[in-house]
PDB file of C-alpha atoms in Angstrom:
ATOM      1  CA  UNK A   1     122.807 118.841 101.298  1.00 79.00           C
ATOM      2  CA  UNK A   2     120.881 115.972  99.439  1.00 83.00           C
ATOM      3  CA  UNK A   3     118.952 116.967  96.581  1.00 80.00           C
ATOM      4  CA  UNK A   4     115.015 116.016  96.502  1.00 74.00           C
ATOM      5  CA  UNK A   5     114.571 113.437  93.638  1.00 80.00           C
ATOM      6  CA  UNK A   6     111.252 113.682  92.581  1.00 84.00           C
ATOM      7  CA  UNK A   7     111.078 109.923  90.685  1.00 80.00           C
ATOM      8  CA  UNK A   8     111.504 108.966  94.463  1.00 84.00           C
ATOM      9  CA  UNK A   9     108.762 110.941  95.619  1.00 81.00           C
ATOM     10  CA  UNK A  10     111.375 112.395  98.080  1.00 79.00           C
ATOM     11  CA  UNK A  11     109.824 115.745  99.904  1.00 88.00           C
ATOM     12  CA  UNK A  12     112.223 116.774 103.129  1.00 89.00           C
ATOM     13  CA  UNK A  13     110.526 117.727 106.503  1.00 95.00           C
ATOM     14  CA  UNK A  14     111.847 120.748 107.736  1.00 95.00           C
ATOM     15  CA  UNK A  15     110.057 121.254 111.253  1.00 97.00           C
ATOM     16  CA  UNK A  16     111.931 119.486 113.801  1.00 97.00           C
ATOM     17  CA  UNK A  17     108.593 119.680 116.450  1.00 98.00           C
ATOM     18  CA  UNK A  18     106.975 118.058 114.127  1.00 98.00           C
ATOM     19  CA  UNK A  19     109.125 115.525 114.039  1.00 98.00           C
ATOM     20  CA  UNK A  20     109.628 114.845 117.439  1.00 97.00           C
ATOM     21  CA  UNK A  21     105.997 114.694 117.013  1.00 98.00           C
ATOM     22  CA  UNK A  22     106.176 111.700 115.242  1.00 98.00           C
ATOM     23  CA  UNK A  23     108.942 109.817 116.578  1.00 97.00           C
ATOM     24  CA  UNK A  24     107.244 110.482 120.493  1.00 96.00           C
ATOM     25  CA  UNK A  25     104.296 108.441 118.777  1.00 96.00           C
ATOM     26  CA  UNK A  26     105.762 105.367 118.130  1.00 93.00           C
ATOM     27  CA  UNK A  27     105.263 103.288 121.883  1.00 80.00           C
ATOM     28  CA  UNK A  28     106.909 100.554 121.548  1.00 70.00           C
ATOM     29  CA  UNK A  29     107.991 100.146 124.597  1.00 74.00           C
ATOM     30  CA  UNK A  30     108.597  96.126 124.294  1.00 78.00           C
ATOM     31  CA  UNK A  31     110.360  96.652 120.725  1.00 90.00           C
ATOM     32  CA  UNK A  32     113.840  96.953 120.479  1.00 92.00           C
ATOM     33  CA  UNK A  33     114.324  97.039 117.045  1.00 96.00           C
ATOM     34  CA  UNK A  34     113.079  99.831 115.292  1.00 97.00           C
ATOM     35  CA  UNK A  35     113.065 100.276 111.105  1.00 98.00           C
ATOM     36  CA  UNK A  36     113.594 103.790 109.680  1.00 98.00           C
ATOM     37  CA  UNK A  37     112.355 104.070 105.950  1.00 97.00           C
ATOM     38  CA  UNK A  38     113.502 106.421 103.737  1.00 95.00           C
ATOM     39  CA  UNK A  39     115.395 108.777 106.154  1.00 96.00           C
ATOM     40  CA  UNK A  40     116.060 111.040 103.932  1.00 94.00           C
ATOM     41  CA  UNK A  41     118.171 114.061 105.413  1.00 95.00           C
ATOM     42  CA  UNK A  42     117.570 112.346 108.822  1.00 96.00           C
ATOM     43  CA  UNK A  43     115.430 114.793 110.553  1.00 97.00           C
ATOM     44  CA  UNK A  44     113.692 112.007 112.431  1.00 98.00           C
ATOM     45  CA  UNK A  45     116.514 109.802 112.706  1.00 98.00           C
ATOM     46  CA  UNK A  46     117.920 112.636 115.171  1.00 97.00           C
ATOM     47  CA  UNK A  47     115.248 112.019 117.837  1.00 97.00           C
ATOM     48  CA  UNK A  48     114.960 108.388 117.241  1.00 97.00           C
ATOM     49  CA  UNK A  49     119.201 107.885 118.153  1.00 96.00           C
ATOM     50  CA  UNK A  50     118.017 109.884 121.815  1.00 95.00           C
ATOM     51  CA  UNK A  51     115.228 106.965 122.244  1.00 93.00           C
ATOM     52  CA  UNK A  52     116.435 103.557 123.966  1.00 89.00           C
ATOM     53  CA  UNK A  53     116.179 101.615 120.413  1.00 90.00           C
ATOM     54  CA  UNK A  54     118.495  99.822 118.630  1.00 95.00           C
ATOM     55  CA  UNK A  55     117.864 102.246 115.138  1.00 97.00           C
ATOM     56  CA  UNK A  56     118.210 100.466 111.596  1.00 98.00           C
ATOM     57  CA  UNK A  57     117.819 102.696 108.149  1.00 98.00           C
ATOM     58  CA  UNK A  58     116.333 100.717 105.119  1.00 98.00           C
ATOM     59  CA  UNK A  59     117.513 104.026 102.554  1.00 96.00           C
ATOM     60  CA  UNK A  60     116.943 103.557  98.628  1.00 96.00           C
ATOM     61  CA  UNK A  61     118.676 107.129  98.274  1.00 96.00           C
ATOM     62  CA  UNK A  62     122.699 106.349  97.611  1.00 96.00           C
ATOM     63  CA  UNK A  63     123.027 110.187  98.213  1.00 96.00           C
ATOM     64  CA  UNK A  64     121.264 110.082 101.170  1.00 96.00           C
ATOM     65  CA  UNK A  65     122.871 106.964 102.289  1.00 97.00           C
ATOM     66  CA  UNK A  66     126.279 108.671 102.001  1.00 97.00           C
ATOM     67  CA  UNK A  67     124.781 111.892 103.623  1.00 97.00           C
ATOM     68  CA  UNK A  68     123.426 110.182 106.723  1.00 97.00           C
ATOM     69  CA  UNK A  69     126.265 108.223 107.407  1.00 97.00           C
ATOM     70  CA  UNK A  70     128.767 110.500 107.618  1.00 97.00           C
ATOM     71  CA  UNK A  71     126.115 112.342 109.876  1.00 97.00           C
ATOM     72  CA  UNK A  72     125.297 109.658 111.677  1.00 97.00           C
ATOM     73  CA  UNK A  73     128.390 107.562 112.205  1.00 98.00           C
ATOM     74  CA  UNK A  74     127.008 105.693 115.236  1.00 97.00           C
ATOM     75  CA  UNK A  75     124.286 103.883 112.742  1.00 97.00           C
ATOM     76  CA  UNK A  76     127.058 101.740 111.579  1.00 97.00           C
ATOM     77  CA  UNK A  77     126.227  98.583 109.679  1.00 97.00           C
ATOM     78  CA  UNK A  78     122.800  99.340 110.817  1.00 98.00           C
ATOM     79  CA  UNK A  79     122.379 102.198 107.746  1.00 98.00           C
ATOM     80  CA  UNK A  80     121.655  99.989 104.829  1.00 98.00           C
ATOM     81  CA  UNK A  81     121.078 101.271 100.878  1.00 97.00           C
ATOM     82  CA  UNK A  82     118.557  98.560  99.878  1.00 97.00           C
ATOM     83  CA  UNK A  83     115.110  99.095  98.811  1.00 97.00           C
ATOM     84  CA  UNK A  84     112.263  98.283 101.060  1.00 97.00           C
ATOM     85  CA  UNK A  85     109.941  96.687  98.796  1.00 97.00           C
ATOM     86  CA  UNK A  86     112.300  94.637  98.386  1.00 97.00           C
ATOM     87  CA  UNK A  87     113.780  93.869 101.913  1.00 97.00           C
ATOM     88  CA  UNK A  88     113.678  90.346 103.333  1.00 97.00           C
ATOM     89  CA  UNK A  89     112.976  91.877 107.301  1.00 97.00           C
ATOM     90  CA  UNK A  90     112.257  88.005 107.966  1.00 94.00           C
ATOM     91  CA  UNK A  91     115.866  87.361 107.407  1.00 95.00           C
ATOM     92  CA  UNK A  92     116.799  90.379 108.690  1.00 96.00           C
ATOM     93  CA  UNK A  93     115.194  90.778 111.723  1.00 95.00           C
ATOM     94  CA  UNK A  94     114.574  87.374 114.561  1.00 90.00           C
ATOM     95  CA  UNK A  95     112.984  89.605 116.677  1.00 92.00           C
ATOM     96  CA  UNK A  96     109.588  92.097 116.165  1.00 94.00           C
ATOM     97  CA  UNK A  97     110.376  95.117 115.221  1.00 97.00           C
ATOM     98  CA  UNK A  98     108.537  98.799 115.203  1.00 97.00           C
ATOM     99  CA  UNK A  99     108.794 100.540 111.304  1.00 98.00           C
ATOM    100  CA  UNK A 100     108.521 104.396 111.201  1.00 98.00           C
ATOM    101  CA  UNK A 101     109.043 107.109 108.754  1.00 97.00           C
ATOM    102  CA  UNK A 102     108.290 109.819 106.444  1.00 96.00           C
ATOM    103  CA  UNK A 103     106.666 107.350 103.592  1.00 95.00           C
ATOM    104  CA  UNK A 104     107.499 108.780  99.956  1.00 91.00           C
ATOM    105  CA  UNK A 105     103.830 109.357  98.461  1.00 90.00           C
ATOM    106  CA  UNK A 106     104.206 107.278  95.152  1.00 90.00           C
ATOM    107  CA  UNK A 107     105.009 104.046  97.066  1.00 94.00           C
ATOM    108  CA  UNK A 108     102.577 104.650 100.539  1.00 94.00           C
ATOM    109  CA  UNK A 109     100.174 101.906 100.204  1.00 95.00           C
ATOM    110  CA  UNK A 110     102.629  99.149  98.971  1.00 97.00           C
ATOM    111  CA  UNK A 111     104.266  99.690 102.478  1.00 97.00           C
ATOM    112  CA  UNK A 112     101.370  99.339 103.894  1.00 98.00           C
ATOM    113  CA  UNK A 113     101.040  95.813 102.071  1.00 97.00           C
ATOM    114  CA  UNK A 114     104.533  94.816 102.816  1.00 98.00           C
ATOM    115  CA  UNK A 115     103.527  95.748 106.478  1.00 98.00           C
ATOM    116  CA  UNK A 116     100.772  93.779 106.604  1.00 97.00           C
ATOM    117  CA  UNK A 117     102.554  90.527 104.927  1.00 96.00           C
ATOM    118  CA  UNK A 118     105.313  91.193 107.388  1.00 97.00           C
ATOM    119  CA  UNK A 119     103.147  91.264 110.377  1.00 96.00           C
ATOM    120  CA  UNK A 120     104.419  88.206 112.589  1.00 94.00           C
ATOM    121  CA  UNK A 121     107.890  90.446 112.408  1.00 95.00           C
ATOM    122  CA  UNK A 122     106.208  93.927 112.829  1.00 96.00           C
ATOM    123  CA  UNK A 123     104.417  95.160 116.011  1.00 96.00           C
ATOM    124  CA  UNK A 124     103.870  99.063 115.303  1.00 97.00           C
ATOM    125  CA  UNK A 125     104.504 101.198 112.493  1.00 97.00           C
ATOM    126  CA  UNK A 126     103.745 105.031 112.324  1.00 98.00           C
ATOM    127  CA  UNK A 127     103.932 106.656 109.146  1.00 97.00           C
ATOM    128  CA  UNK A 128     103.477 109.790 107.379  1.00 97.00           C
ATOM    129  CA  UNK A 129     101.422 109.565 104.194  1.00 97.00           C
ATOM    130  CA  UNK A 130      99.671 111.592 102.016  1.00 96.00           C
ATOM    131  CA  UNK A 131      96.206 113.107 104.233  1.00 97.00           C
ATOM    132  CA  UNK A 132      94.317 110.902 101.708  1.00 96.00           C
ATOM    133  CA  UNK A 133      96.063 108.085 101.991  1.00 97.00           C
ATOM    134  CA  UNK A 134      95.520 108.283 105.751  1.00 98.00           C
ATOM    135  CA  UNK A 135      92.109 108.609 106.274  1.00 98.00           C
ATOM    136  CA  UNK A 136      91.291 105.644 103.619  1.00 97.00           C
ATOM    137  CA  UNK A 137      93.759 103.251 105.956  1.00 98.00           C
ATOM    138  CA  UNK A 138      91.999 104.497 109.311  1.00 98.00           C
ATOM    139  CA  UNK A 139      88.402 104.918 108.079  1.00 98.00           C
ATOM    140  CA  UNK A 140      85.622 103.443 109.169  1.00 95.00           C
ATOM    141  CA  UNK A 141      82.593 101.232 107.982  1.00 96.00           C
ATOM    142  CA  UNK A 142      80.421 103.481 106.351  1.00 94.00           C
ATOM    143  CA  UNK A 143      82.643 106.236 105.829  1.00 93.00           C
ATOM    144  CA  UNK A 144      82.948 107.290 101.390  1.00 92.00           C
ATOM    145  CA  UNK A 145      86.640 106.848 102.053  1.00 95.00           C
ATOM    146  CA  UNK A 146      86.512 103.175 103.689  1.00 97.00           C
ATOM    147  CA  UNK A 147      87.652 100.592 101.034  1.00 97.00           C
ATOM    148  CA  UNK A 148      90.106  98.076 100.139  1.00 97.00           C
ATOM    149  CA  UNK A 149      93.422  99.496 101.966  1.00 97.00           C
ATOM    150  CA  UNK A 150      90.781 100.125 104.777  1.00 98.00           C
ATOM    151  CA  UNK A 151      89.907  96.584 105.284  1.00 98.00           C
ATOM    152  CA  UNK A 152      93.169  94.608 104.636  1.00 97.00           C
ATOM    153  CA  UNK A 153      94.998  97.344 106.842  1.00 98.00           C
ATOM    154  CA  UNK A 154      92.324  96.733 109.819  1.00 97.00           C
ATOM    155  CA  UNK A 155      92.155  93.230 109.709  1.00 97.00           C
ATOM    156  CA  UNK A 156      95.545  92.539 110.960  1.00 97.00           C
ATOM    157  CA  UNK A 157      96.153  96.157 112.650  1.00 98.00           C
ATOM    158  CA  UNK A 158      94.478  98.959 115.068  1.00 97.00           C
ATOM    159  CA  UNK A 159      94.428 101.943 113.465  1.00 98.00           C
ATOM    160  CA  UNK A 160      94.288 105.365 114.130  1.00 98.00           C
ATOM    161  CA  UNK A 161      94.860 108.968 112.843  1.00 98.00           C
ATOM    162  CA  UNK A 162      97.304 110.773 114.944  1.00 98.00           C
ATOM    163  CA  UNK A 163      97.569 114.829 113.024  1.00 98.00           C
ATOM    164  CA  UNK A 164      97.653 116.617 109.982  1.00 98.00           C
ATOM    165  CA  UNK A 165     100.679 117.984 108.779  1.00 98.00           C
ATOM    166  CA  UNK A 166     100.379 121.486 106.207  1.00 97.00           C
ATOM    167  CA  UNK A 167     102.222 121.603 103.137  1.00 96.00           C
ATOM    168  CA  UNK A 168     104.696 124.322 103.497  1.00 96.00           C
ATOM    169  CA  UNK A 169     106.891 122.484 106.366  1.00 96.00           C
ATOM    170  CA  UNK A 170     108.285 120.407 103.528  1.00 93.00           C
ATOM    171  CA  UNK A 171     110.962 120.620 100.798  1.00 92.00           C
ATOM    172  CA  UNK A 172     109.898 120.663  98.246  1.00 90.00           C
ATOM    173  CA  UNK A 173     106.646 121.226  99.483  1.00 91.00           C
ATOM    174  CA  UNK A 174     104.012 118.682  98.249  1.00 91.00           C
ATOM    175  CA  UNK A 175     100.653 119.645  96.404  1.00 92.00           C
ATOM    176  CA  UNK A 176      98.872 118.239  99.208  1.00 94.00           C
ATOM    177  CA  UNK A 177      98.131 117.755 102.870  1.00 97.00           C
ATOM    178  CA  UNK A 178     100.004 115.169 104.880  1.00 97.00           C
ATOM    179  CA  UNK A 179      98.328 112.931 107.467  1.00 98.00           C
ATOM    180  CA  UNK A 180     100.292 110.684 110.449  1.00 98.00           C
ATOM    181  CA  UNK A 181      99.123 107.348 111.545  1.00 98.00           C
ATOM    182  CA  UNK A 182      99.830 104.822 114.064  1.00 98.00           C
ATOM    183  CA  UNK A 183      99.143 100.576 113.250  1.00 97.00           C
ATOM    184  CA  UNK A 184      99.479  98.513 116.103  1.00 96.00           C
ATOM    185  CA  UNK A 185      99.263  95.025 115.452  1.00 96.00           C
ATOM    186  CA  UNK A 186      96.382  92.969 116.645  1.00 95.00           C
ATOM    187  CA  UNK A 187      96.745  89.838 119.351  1.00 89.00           C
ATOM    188  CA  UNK A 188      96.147  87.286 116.460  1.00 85.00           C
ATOM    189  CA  UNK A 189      98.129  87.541 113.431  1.00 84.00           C
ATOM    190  CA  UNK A 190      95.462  85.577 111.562  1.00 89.00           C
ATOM    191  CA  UNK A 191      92.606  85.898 110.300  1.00 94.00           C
ATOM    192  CA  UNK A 192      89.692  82.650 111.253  1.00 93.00           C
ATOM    193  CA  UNK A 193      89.305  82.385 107.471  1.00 96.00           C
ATOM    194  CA  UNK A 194      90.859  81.510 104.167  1.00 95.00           C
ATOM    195  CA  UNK A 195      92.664  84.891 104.056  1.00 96.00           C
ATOM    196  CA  UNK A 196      93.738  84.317 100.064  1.00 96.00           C
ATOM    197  CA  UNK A 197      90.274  83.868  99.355  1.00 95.00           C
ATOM    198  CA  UNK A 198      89.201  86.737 102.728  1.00 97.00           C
ATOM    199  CA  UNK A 199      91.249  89.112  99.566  1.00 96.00           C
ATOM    200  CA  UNK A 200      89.797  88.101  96.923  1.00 96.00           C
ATOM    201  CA  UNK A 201      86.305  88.481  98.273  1.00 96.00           C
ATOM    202  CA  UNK A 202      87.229  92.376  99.618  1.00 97.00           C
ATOM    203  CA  UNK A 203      89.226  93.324  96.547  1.00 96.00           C
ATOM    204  CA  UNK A 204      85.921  91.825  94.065  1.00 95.00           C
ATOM    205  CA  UNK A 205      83.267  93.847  96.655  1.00 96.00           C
ATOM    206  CA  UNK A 206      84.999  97.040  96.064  1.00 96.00           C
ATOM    207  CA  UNK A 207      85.797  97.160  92.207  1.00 94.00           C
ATOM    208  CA  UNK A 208      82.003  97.352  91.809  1.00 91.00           C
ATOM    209  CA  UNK A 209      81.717  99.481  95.141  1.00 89.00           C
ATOM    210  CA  UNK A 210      77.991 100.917  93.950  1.00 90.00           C
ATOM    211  CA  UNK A 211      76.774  97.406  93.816  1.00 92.00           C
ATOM    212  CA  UNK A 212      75.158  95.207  96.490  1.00 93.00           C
ATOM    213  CA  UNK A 213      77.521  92.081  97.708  1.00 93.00           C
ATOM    214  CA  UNK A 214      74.862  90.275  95.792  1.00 89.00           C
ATOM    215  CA  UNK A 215      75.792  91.429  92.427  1.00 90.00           C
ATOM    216  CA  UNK A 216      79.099  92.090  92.690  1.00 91.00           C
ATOM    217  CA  UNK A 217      80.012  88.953  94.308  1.00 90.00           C
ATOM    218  CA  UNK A 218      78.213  86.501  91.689  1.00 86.00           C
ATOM    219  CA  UNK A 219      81.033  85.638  89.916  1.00 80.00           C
ATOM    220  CA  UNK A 220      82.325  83.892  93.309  1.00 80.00           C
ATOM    221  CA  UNK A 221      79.143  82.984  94.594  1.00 75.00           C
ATOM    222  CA  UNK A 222      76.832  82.107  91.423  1.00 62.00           C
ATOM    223  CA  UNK A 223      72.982  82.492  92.582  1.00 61.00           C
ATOM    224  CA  UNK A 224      73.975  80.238  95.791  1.00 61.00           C
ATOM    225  CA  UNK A 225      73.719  81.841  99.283  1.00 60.00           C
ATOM    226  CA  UNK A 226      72.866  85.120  98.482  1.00 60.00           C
ATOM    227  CA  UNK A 227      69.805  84.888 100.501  1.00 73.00           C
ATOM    228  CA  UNK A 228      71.769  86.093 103.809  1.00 82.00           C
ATOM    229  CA  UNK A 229      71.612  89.507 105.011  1.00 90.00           C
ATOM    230  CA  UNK A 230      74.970  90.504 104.837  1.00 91.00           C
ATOM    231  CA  UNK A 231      74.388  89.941 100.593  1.00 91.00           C
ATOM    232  CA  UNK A 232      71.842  93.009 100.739  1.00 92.00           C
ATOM    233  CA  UNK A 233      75.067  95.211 101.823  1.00 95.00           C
ATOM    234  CA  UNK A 234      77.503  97.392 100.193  1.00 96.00           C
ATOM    235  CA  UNK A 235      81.306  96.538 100.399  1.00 97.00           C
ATOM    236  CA  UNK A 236      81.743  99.618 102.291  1.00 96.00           C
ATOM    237  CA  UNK A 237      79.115  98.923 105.191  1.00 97.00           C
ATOM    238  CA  UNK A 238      81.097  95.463 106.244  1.00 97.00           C
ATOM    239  CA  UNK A 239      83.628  96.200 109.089  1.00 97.00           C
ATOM    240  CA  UNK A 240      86.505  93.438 108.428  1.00 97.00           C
ATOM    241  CA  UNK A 241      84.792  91.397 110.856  1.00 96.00           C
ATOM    242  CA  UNK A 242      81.708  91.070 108.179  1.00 97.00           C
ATOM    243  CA  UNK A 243      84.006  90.205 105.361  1.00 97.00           C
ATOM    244  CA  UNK A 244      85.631  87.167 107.602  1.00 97.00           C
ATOM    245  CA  UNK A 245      82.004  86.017 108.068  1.00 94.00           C
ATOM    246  CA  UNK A 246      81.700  86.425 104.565  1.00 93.00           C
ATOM    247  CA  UNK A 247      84.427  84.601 103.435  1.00 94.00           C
ATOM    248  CA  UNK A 248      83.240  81.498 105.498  1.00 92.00           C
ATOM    249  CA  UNK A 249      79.910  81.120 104.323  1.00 89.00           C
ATOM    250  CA  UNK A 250      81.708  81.023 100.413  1.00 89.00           C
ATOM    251  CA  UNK A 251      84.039  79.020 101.516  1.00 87.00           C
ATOM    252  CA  UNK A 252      82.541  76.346 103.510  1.00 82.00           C
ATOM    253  CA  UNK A 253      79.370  76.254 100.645  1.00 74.00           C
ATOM    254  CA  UNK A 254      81.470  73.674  98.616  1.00 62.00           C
ATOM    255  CA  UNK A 255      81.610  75.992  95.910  1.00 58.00           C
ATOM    256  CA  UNK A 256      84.607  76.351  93.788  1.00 52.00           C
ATOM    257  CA  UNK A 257      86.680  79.985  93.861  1.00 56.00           C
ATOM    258  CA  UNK A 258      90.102  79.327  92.855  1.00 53.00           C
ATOM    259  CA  UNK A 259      91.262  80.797  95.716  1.00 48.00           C
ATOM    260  CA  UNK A 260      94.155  78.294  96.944  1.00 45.00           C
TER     261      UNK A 260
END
């Protein structure tokens, strides 16, 4: 059996309903290619080899690696040791592709970044992160819990919060909850803005959350424009929608942001 390694944030799911659970949410039915991360013990993997995908494991785990492949002969080639972070899936992959998986806690929301770079490659991804980590991606406008992963994550994806998941159906069990979640890329893969600076402006908002747009914004926007409406808001009461609109009135004032 392959041991838990904590530096890799690696906590086993035991319950095998649950994890049909989450491999029956994934509905891609147009995707052939689907991306297992960090398979661990390959509790999911099981289900997803019944589905009518062609399965590829991106594993960082050596042990695990070995482990799964002699389990799992029929993954081939298609069982890789590399680290996902550090994937090309562009090179990889010609076709979109559907990512799913059990997401160790310490590196959630870079995978949710690498997602979102990737997203002319990837469709649909479900995930299991930490409950926290969860409802921040799917929150909404307004909600204490709405910020920066919010935002960037719902700009490019639909997103939505599938179930909780306890503690004790893990091993090790973690200190906390778990929560599952489905993205689903949207139509356009870009945003009708300059996204670099579209970042900027969401990332700047949020660091000084408590403060109007007005004030926290000034080092972008100087005293100019700050007369509009959407200035008198908090970062968190701007759906992405708000921020693009933002992001256009900075950017087509002429005034300099350093953002290309």
């Amino acid at each position: 059996m392959v041991k838990p390694k904590k530096y890799l944030g690696q906590h086993f799911l035991k319950d095998k309903n649950i994890a049909e659970k989450i491999v029956n949410a994934l509905d891609s039915e147009q995707i052939k290619d689907v991306v297992e991360i960090g398979a661990g013990t390959g509790i999911l993997t099981e289900f997803l080899l019944k589905k009518d995908f062609l399965l590829h494991i991106i594993e960082i785990d050596k042990e695990s690696t070995d482990y799964l492949r002699q389990h799992f002969p029929e993954l081939g080639n298609r069982l890789l040791n590399e680290d996902f972070l550090k994937f090309d899936l562009s090179n990889y992959f010609k076709n979109a592709i559907a990512v799913i998986g059990n997401f160790p806690y310490n590196i959630s929301s870079q995978i949710v970044f690498k997602i979102i770079e990737n997203r002319h490659i990837v469709k649909e991804a479900v995930g299991m992160f930490q409950k926290e980590v969860a409802e921040r991606i799917t929150a909404y406008p307004g909600n204490k819990t709405y910020g920066i992963l919010s935002v960037l994550t719902q700009a490019y994806f639909e997103t939505e919060y599938l179930f909780t998941v306890n503690e004790t159906v893990f091993y090790p069990p973690p200190k906390v909850k778990s929560g599952v979640i489905r993205l689903v890329r949207k139509e356009s893969e870009i945003l009708h803005c300059d996204e670099i600076l579209f970042k900027r402006i969401v990332k700047t908002g949020f660091n000084q959350r408590r403060k109007t747009l007005r004030n926290s914004l000034k080092s972008l926007t100087g005293n100019s424009l700050t007369k509009n409406e959407l200035f008198d808001k908090r970062p968190e009461q701007l759906s992405y929608l708000q921020f693009v609109e933002l992001t256009n009135l900075i950017d087509q004032s002429g005034i300099k942001t350093d953002s290309r």
